[in-house]
PDB file of C-alpha atoms in Angstrom:
ATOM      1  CA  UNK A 747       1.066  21.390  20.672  1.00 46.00           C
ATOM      2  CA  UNK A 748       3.943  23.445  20.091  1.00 61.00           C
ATOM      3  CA  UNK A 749       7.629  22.117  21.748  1.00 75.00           C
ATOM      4  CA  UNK A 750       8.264  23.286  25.506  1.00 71.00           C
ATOM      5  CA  UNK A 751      11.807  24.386  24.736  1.00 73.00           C
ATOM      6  CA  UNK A 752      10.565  27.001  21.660  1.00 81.00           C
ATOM      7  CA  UNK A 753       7.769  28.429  23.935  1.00 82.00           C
ATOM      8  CA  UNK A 754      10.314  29.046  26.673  1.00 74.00           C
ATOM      9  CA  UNK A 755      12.671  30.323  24.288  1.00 81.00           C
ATOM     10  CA  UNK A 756      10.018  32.675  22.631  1.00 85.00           C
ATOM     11  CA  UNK A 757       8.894  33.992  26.280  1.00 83.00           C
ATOM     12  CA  UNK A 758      12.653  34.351  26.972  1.00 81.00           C
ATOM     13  CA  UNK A 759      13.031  36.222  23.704  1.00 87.00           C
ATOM     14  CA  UNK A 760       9.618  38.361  24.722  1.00 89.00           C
ATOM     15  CA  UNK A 761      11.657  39.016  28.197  1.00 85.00           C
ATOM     16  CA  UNK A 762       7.988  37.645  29.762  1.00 83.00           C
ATOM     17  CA  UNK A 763      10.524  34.817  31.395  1.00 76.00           C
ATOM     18  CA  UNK A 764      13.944  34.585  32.633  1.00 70.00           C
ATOM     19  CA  UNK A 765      15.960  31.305  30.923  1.00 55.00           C
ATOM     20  CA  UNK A 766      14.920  28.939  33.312  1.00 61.00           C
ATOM     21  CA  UNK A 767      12.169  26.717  32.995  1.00 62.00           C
ATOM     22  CA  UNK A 768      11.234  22.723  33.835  1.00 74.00           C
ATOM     23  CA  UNK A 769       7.914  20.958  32.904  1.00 79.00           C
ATOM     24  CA  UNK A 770       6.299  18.660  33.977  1.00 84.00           C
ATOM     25  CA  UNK A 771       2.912  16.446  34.487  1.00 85.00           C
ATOM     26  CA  UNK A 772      -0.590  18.114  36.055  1.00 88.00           C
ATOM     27  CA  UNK A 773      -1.815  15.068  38.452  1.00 88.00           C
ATOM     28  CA  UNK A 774      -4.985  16.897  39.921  1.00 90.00           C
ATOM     29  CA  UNK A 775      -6.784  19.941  39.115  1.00 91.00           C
ATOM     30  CA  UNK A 776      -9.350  21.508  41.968  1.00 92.00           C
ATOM     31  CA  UNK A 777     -10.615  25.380  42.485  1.00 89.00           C
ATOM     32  CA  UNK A 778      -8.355  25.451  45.257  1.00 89.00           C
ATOM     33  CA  UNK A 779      -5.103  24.077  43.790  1.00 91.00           C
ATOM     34  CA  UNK A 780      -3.413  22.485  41.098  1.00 91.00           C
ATOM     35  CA  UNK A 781      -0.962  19.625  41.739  1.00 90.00           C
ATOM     36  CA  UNK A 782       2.377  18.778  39.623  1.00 89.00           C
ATOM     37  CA  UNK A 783       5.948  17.388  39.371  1.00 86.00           C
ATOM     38  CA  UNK A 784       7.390  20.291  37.083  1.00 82.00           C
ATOM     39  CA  UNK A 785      10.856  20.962  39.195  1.00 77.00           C
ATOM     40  CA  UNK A 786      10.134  23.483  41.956  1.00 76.00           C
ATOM     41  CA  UNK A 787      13.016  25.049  43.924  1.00 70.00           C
ATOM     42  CA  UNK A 788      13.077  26.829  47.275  1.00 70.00           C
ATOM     43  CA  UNK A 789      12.394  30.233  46.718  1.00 71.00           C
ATOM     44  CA  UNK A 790      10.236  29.149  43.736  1.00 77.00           C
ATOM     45  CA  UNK A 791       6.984  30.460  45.817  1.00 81.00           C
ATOM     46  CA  UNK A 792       5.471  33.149  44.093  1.00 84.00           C
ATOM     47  CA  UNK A 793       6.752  32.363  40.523  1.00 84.00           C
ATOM     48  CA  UNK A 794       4.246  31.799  37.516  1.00 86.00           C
ATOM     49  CA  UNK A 795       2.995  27.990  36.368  1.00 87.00           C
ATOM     50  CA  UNK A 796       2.695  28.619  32.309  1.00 84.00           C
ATOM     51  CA  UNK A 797       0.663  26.542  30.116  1.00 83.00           C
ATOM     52  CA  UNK A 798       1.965  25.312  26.916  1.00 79.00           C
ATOM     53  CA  UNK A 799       0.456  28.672  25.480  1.00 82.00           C
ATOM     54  CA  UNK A 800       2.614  30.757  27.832  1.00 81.00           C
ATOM     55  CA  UNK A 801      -0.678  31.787  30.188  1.00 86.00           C
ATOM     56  CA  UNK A 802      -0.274  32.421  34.028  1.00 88.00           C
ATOM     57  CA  UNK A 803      -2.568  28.852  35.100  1.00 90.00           C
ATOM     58  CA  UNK A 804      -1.108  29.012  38.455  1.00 91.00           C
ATOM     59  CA  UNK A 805       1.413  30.472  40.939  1.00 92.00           C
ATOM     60  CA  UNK A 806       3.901  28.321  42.871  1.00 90.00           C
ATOM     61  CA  UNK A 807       3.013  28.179  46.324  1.00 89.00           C
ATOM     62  CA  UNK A 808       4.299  25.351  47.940  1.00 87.00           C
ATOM     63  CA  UNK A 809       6.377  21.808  47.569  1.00 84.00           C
ATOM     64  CA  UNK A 810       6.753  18.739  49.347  1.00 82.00           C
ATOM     65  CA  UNK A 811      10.762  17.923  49.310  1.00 75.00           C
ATOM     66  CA  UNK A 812      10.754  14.590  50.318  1.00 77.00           C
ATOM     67  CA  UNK A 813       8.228  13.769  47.915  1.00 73.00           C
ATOM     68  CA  UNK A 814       9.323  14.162  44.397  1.00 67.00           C
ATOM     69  CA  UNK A 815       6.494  15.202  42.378  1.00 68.00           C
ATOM     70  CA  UNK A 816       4.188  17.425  44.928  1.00 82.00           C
ATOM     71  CA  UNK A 817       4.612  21.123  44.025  1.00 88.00           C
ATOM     72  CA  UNK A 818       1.350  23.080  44.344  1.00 91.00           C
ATOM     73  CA  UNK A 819       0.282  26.002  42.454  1.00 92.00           C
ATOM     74  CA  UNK A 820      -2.824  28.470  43.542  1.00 93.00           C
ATOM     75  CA  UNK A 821      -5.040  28.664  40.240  1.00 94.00           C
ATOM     76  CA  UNK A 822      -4.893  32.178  38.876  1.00 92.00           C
ATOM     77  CA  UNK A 823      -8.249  32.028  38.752  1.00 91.00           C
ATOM     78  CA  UNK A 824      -8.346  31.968  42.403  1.00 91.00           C
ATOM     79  CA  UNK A 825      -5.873  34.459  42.838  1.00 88.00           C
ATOM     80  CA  UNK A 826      -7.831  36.970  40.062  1.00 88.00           C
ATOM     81  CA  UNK A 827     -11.121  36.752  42.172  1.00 90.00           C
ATOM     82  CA  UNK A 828      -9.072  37.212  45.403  1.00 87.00           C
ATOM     83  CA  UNK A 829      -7.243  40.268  43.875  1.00 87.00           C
ATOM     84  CA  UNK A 830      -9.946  41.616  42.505  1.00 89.00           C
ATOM     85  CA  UNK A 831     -11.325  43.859  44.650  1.00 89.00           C
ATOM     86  CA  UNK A 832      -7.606  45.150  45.498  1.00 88.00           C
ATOM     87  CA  UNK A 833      -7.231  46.039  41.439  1.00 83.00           C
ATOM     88  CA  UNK A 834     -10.300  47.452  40.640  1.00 85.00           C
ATOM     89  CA  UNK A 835      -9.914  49.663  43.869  1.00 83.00           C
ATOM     90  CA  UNK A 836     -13.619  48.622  45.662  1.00 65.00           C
ATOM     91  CA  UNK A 837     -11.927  48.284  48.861  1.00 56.00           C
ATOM     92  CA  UNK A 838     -13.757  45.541  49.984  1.00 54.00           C
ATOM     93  CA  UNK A 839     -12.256  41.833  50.750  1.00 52.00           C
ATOM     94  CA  UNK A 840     -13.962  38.519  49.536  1.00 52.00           C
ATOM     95  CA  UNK A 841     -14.770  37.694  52.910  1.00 52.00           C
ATOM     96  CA  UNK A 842     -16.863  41.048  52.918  1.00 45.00           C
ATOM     97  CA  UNK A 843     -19.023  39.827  49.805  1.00 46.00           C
ATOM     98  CA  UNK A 844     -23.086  39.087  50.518  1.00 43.00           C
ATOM     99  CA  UNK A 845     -22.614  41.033  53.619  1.00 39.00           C
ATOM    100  CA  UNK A 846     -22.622  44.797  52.136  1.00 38.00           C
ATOM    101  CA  UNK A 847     -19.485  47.200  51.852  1.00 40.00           C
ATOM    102  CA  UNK A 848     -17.094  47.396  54.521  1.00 39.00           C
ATOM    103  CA  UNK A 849     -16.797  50.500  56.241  1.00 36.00           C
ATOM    104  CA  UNK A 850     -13.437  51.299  57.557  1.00 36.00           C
ATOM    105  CA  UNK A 851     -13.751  51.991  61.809  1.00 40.00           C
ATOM    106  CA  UNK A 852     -17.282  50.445  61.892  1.00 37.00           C
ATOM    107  CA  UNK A 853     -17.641  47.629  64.296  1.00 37.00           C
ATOM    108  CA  UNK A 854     -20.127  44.657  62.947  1.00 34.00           C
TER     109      UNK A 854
END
């Protein structure tokens, strides 16, 4: 496994990452979220959880202040299928799936 601080400094160098960076330790791992104690700021929401290769595993989404060590990140997994239909331009929602395309102005 390659040294936190020369990943961060090679994403920095790739400009994939702005100079500021904490780690940390995963404590659980579920579809729906993953759990850690890497440093999480307000305002943090929204920013990418990297894995020691530098891939997008997660995205900040919430912390518990008074509880040092409860930051939670939405899988990018997760977030991929949810997106999915947005990207590829199918117009339909996950909520929509099994239940045929979703016409816009129809009432089901």
């Amino acid at each position: 496994v390659s040294d936190f601080w020369q990943i961060a400094a090679r994403l920095s160098e790739e400009r994939r990452i702005l100079p500021l960076a904490s780690r940390g330790i995963v404590a659980r791992v579920s579809p729906e979220s993953i759990v850690y104690d890497a440093e999480t700021t307000y305002g943090g929401s929204g920013g990418p959880v990297l894995n020691s290769e530098g891939a997008v595993v997660a995205v900040n989404s919430a912390i518990i202040p008074e509880y040092g060590g409860a930051n939670f990140g939405a899988p990018a997994a997760e977030l991929r299928r949810l997106l999915e239909p947005v990207l590829l331009g199918a117009g339909d929602a996950p909520a929509h799936r099994g239940r045929g395309p979703a016409r816009r102005g129809s009432h089901r």
